[in-house]
mmCIF file of C-alpha atoms in Angstrom:
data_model
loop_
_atom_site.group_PDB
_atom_site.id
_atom_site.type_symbol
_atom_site.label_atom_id
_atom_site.label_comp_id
_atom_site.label_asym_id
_atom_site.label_seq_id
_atom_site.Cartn_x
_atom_site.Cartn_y
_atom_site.Cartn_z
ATOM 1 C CA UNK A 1 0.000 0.000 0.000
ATOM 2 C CA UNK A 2 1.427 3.572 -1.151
ATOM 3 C CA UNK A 3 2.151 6.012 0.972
ATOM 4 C CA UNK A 4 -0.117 9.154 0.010
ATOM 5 C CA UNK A 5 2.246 12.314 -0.698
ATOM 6 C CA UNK A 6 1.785 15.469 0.706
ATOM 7 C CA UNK A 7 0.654 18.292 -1.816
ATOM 8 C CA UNK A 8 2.081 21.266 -0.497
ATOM 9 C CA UNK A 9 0.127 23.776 -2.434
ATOM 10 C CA UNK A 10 -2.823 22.061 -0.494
ATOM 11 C CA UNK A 11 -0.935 22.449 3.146
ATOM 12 C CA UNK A 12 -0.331 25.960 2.217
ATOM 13 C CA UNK A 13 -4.002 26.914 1.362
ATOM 14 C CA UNK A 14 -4.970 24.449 4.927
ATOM 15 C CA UNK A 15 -2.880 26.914 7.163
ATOM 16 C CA UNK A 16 -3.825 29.891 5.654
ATOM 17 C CA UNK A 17 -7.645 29.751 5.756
ATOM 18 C CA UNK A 18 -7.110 28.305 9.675
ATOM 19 C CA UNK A 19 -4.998 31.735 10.437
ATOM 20 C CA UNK A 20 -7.167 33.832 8.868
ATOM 21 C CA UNK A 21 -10.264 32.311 10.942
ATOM 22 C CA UNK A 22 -8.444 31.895 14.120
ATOM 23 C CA UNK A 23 -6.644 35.123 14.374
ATOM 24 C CA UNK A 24 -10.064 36.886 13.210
ATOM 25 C CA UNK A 25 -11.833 34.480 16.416
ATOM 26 C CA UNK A 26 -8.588 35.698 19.334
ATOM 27 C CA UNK A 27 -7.407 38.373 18.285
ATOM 28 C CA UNK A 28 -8.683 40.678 21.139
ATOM 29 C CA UNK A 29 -7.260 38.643 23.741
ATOM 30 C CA UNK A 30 -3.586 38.764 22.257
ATOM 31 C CA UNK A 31 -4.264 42.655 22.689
ATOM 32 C CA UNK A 32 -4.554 42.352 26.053
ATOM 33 C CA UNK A 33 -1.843 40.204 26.783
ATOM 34 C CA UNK A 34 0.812 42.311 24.600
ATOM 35 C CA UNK A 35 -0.517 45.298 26.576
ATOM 36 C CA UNK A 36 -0.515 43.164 29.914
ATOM 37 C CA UNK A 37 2.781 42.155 29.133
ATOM 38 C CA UNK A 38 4.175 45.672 28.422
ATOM 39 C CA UNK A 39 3.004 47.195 32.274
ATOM 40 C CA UNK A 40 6.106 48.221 33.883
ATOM 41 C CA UNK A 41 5.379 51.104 36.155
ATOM 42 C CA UNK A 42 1.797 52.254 36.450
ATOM 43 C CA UNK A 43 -1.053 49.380 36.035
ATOM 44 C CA UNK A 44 -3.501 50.802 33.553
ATOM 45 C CA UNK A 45 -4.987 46.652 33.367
ATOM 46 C CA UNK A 46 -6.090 44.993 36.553
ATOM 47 C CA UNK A 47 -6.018 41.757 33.713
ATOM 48 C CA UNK A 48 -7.483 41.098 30.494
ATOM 49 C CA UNK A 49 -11.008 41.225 31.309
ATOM 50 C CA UNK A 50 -10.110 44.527 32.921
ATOM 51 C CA UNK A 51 -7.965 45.588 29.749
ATOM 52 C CA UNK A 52 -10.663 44.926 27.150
ATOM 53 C CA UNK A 53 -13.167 46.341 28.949
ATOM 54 C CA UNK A 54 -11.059 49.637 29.040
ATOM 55 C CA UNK A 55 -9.865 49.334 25.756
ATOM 56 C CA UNK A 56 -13.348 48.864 24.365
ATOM 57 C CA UNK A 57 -14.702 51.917 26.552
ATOM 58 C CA UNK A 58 -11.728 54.472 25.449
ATOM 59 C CA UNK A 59 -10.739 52.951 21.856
ATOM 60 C CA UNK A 60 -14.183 51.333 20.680
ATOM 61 C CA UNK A 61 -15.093 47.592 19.838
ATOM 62 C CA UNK A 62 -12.557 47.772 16.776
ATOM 63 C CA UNK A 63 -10.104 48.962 19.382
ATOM 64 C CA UNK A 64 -9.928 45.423 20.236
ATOM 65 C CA UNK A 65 -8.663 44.693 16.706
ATOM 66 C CA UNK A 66 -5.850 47.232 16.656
ATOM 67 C CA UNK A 67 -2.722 44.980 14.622
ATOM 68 C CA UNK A 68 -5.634 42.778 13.430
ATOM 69 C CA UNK A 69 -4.714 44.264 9.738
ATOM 70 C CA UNK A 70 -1.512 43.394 9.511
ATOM 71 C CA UNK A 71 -1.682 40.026 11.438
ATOM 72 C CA UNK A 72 -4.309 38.918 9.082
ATOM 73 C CA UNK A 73 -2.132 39.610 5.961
ATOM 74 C CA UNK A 74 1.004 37.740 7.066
ATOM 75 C CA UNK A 75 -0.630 35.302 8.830
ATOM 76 C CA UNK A 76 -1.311 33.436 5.965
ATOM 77 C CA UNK A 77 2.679 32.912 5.227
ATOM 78 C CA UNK A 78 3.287 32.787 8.638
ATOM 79 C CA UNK A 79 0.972 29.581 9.609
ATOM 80 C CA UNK A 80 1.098 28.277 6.236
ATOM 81 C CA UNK A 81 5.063 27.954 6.370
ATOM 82 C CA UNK A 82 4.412 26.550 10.052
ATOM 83 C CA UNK A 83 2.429 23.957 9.254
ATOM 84 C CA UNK A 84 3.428 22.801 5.897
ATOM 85 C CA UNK A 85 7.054 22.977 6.844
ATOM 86 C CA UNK A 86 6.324 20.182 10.131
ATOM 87 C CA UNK A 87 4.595 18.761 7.898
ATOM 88 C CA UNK A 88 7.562 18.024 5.291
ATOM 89 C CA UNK A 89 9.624 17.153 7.725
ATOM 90 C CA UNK A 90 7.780 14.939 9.160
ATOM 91 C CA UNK A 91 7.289 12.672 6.040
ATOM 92 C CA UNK A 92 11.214 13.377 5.215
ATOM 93 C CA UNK A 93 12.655 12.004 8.638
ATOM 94 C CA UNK A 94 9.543 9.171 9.020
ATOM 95 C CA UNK A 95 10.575 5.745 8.265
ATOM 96 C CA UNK A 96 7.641 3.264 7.024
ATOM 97 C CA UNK A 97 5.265 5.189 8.296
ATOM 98 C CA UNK A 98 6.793 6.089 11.729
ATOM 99 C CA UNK A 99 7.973 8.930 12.774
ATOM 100 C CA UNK A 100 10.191 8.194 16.353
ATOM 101 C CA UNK A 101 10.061 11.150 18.949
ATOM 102 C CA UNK A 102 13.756 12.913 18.351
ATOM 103 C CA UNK A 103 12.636 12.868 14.563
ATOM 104 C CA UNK A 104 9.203 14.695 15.656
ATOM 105 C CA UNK A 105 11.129 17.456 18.052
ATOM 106 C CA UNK A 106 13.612 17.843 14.740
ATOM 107 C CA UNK A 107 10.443 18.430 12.224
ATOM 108 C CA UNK A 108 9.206 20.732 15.314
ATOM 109 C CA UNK A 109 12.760 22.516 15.294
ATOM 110 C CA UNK A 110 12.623 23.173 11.751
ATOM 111 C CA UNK A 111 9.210 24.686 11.243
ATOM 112 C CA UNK A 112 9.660 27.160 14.292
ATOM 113 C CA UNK A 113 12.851 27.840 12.567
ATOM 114 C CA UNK A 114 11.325 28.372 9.471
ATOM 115 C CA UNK A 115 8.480 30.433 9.919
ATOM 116 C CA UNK A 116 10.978 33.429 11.945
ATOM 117 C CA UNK A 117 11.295 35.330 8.347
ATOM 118 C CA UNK A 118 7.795 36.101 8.515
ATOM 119 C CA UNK A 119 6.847 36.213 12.199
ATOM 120 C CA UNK A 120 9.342 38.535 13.422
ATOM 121 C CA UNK A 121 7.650 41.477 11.147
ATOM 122 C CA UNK A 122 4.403 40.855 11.735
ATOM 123 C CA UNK A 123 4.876 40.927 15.143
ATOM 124 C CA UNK A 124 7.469 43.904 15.109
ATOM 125 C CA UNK A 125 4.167 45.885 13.425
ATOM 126 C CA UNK A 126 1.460 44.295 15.476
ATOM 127 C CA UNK A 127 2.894 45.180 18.888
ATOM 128 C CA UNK A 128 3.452 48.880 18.012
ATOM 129 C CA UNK A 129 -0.395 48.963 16.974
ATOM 130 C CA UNK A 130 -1.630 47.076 19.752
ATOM 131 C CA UNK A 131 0.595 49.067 22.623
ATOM 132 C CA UNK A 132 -0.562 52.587 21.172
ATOM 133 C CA UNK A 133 -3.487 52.115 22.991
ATOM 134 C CA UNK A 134 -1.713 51.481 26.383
ATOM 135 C CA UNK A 135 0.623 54.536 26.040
ATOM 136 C CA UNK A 136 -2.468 56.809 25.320
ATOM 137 C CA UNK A 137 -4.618 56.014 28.550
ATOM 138 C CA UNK A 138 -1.112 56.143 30.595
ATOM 139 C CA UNK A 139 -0.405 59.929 29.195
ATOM 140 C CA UNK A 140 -3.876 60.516 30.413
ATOM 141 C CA UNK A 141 -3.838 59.002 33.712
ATOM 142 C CA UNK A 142 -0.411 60.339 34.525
ATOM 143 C CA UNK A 143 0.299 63.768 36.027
ATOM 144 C CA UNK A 144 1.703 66.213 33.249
ATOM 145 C CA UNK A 145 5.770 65.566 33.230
ATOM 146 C CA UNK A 146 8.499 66.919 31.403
ATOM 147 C CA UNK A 147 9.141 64.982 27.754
ATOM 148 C CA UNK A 148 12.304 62.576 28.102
ATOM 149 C CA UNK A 149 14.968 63.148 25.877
ATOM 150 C CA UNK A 150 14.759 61.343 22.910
ATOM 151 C CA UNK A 151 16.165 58.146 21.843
ATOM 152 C CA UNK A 152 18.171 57.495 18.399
ATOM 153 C CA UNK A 153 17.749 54.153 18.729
ATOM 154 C CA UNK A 154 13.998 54.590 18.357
ATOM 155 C CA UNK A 155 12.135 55.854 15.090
ATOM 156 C CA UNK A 156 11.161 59.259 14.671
ATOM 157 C CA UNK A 157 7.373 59.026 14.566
ATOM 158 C CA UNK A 158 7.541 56.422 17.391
ATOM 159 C CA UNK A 159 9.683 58.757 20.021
ATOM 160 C CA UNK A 160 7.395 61.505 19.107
ATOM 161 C CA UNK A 161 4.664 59.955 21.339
ATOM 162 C CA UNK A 162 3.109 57.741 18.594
ATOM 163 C CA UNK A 163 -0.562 58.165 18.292
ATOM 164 C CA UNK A 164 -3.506 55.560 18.578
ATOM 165 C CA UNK A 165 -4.067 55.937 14.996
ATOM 166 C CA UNK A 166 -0.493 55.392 13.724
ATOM 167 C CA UNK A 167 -0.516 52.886 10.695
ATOM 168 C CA UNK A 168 1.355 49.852 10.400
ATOM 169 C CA UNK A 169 2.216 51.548 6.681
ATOM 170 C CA UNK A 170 3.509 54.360 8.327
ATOM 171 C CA UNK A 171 5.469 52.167 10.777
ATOM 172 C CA UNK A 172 7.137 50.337 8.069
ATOM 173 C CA UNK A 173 7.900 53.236 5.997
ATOM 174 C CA UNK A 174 9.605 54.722 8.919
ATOM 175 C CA UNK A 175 11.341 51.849 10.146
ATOM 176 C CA UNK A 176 12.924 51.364 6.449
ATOM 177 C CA UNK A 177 13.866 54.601 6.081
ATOM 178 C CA UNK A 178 15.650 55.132 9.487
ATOM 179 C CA UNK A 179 17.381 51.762 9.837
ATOM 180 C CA UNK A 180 16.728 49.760 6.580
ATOM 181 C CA UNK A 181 15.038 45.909 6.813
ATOM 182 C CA UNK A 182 16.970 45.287 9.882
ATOM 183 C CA UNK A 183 14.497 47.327 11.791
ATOM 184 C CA UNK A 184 11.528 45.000 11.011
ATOM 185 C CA UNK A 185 13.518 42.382 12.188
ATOM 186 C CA UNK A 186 14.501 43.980 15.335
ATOM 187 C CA UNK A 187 14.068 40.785 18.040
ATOM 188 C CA UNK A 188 14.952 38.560 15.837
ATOM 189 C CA UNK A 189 16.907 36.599 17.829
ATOM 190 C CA UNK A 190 14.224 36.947 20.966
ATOM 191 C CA UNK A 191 11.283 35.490 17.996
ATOM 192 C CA UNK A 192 13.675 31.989 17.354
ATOM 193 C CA UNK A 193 14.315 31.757 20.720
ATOM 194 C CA UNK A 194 10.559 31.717 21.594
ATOM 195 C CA UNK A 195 9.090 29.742 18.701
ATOM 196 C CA UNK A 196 11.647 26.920 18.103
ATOM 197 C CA UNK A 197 10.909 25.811 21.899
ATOM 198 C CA UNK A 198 7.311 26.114 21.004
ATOM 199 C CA UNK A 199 7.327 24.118 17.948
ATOM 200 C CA UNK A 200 9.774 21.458 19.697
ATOM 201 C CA UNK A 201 6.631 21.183 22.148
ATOM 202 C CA UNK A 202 3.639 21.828 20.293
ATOM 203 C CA UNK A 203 4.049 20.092 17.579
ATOM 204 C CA UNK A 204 5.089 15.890 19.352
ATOM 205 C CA UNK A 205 2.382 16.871 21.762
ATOM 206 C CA UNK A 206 0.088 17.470 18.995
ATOM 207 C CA UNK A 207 0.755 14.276 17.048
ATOM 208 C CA UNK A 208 0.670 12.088 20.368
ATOM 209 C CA UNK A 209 -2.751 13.451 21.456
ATOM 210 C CA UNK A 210 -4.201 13.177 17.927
ATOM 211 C CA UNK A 211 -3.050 9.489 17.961
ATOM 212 C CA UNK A 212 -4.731 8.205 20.985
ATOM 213 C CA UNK A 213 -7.508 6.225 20.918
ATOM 214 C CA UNK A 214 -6.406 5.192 16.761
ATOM 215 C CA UNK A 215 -6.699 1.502 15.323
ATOM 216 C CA UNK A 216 -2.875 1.155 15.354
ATOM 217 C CA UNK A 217 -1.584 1.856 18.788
ATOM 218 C CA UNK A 218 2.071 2.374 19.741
ATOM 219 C CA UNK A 219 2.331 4.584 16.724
ATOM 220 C CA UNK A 220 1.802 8.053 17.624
ATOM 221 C CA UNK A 221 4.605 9.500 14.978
ATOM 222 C CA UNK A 222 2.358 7.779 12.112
ATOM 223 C CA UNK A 223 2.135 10.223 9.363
ATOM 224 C CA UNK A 224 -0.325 8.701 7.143
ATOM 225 C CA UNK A 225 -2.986 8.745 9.637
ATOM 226 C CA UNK A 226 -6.074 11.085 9.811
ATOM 227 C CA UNK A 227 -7.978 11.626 13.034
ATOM 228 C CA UNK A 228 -11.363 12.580 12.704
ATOM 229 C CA UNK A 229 -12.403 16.687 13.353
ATOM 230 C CA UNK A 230 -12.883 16.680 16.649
ATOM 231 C CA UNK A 231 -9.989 14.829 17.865
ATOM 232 C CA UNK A 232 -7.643 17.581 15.956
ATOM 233 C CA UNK A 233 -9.273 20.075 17.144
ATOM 234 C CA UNK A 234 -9.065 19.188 20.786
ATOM 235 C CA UNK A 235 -5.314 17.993 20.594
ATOM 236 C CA UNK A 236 -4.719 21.612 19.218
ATOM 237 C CA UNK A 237 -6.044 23.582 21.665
ATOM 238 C CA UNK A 238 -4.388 21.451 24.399
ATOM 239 C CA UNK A 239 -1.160 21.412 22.621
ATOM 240 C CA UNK A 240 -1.008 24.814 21.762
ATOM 241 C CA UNK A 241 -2.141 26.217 25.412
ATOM 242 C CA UNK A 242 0.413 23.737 27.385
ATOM 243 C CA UNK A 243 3.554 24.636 24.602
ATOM 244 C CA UNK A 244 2.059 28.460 24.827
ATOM 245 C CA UNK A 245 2.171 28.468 28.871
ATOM 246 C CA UNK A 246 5.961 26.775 28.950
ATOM 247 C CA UNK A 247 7.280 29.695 26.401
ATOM 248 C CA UNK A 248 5.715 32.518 28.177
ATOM 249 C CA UNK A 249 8.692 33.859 29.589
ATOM 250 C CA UNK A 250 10.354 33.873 26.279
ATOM 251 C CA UNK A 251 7.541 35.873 24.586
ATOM 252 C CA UNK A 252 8.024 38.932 27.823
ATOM 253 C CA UNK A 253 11.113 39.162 26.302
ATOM 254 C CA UNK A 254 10.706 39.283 22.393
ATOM 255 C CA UNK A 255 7.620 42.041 23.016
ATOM 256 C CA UNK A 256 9.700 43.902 25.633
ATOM 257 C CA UNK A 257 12.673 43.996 22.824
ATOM 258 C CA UNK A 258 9.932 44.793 19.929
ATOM 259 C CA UNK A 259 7.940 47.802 21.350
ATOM 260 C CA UNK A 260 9.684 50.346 20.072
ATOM 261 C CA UNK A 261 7.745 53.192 22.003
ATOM 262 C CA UNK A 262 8.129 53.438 25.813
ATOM 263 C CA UNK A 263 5.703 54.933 28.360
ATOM 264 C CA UNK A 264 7.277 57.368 31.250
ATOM 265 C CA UNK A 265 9.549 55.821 33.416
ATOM 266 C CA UNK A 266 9.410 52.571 31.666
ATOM 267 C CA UNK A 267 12.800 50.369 30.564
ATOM 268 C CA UNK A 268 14.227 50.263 27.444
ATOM 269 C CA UNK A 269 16.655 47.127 26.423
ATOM 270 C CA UNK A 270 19.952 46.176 24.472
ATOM 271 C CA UNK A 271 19.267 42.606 23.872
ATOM 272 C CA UNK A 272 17.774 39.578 25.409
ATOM 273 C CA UNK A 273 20.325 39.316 28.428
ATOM 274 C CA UNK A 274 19.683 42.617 29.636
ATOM 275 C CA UNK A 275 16.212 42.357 29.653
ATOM 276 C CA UNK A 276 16.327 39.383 31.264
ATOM 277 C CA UNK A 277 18.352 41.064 33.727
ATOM 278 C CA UNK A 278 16.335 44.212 34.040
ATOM 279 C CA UNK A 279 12.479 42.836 34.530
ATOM 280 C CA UNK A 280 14.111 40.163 36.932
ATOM 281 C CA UNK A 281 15.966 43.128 38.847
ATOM 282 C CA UNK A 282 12.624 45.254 38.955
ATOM 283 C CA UNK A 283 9.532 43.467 38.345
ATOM 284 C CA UNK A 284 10.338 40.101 40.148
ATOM 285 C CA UNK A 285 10.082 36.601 38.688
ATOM 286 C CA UNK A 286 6.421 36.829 37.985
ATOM 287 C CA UNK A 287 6.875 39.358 35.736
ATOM 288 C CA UNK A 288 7.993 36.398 32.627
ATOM 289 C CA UNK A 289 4.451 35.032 33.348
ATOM 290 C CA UNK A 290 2.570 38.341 32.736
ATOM 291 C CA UNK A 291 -0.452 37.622 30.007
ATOM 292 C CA UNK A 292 0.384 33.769 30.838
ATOM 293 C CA UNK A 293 -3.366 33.065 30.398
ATOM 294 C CA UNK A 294 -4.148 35.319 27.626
ATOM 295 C CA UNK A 295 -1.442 33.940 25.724
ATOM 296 C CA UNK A 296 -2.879 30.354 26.360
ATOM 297 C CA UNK A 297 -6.281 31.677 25.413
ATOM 298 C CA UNK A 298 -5.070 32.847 22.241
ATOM 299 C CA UNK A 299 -2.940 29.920 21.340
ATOM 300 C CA UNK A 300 -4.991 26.554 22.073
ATOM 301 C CA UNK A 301 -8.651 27.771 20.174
ATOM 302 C CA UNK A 302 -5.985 29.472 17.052
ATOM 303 C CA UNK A 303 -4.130 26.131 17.246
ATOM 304 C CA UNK A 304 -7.191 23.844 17.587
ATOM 305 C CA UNK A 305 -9.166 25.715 14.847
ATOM 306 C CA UNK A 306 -5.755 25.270 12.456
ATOM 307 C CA UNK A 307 -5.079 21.578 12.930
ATOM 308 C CA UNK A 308 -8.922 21.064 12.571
ATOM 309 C CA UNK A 309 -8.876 23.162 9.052
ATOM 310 C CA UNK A 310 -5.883 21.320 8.484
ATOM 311 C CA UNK A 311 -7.229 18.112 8.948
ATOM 312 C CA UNK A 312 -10.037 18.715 7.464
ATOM 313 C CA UNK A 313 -8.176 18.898 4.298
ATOM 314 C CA UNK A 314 -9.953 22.515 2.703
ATOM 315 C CA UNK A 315 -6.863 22.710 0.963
ATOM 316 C CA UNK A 316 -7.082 19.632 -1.169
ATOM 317 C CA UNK A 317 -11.024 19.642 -1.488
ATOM 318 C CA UNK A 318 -10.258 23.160 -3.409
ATOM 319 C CA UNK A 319 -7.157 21.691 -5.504
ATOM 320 C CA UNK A 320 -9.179 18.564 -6.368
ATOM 321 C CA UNK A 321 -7.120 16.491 -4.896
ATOM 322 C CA UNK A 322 -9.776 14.503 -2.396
ATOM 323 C CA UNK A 323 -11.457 11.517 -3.349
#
């Protein structure tokens, strides 16, 4: 019996229709953490029910969809590489059919790995649209205080106090003018370091959970096998919130590094090891789990909606290739 290849044209179409619908289904709640995770000094947020409440009341409903723009448009590349690169590996490193579990933490490795060249942008541009909202109801709760000198590490239109309703066009434009494409890469470095450990987690979780309970047991890494919707679906969202929870610490630090734009009094960072350093010296341990829940909100219903579009095989129904 022949092994049934993989179309990747079909795997890309798969994870792009399940980012577009599970961003579009979260994307509020990864406002709130970013903006939960960017509290220094002053505590606008009590917590995200407390931070879209407030962001609703000041910004509007679509306030809650600040960086949803530009997350929508690269998400597409973004979970499309994700998935269809574990996916290749997978079926390169399996052997008859099984896939052992160093060979499923490699195929994890590589699609984290992978995906960084669009990520780290589309974060970069996200954060700055989703923290705008932050600054602006901390410049109106604080007391009026002198302007801090400006940085020159920081773009123009960001130091000058960046308003609500700056564009993620404008952003870009400003970013390649001032410091080329290596400023929408800025945290780079802090993006691989946070989504390789997630993919080395998510992604053997994912395929062990999806297994159980399948005619052929003791073969979790089986690549040929489909589970049915359901099964996906829920081995997605557990997946994706337990790998999401473990790598929380790691994300602190890549949207610390990323926001370009601080509020009064707040840090700014040279690399990873400083702010490591820093939060740890002034906000405590518990300050790497900040938007800890969020962040597993977000994940395991985005991750459980893609596997279950995955697995549900849109991509191939639309290429023909079903049947």
């Amino acid at each position: 019996m022949t092994e049934k290849k993989i179309s990747l044209p079909a795997k890309l179409i798969n994870g792009g229709v399940a980012g577009l619908v599970g961003v579009t289904c979260v994307f509020p709640i990864d406002l709130a953490k970013t903006r939960l995770q960017n509290q220094q000094g002053a505590r606008i947020y009590k917590g995200m029910w407390d931070c879209l409440a407030k962001t609703v009341r000041s910004e509007g409903y679509f306030g809650c969809y600040r960086g949803a723009a530009v997350n929508l448009t690269l998400v597409t590349p973004e979970k499309a590489i994700k998935l269809a690169a574990n996916d290749a590996f997978r079926q390169k490193l399996s052997r008859d059919g099984h896939l052992p579990l160093w060979a499923e933490v490699v195929a994890g490795c590589g699609a984290g790995t992978c995906q960084v060249v669009v990520t780290t942008p589309m974060e970069m541009l996200k954060i700055q649209l989703q923290d705008a909202g932050r600054l602006a109801a901390q410049r109106n709760v604080s007391t009026p205080a002198q302007t801090a000198a400006p940085s020159l590490a920081e773009p123009r239109a960001l130091r000058s106090g960046a308003s609500p309703r700056t564009s993620a066009t404008s952003i870009t434009a400003e970013l390649l003018r001032t410091r080329g494409l290596a400023g929408l890469y800025r945290g780079a470095g802090a993006t691989l370091m946070r989504d390789v450990p997630f993919s080395m987690i998510y992604f053997p979780l994912f395929a062990n959970l999806n297994a159980l309970g399948r005619d052929e047991p003791g073969r979790p890494g089986d690549v040929r096998a489909r589970a049915p919707f359901w099964q996906s679906f829920a081995a997605g969202c557990s997946a994706g919130s337990v790998a999401a929870v473990a790598v929380t610490p790691l994300d602190v630090i890549k949207t610390r590094l990323q926001t370009l734009h601080k509020g009064d009094g707040e840090d700014t960072y040279r690399g990873i090891i400083d702010c490591t350093r820093r939060v740890l010296r002034r906000e405590g341990p518990s300050a790497f789990l900040k938007g800890a829940a969020c962040r597993a909100l977000v994940i395991a219903p985005l991750f459980g909606i893609a596997q279950g579009v995955y697995f549900l095989g849109v991509g191939e129904a639309l290429l023909g290739l079903t049947g």
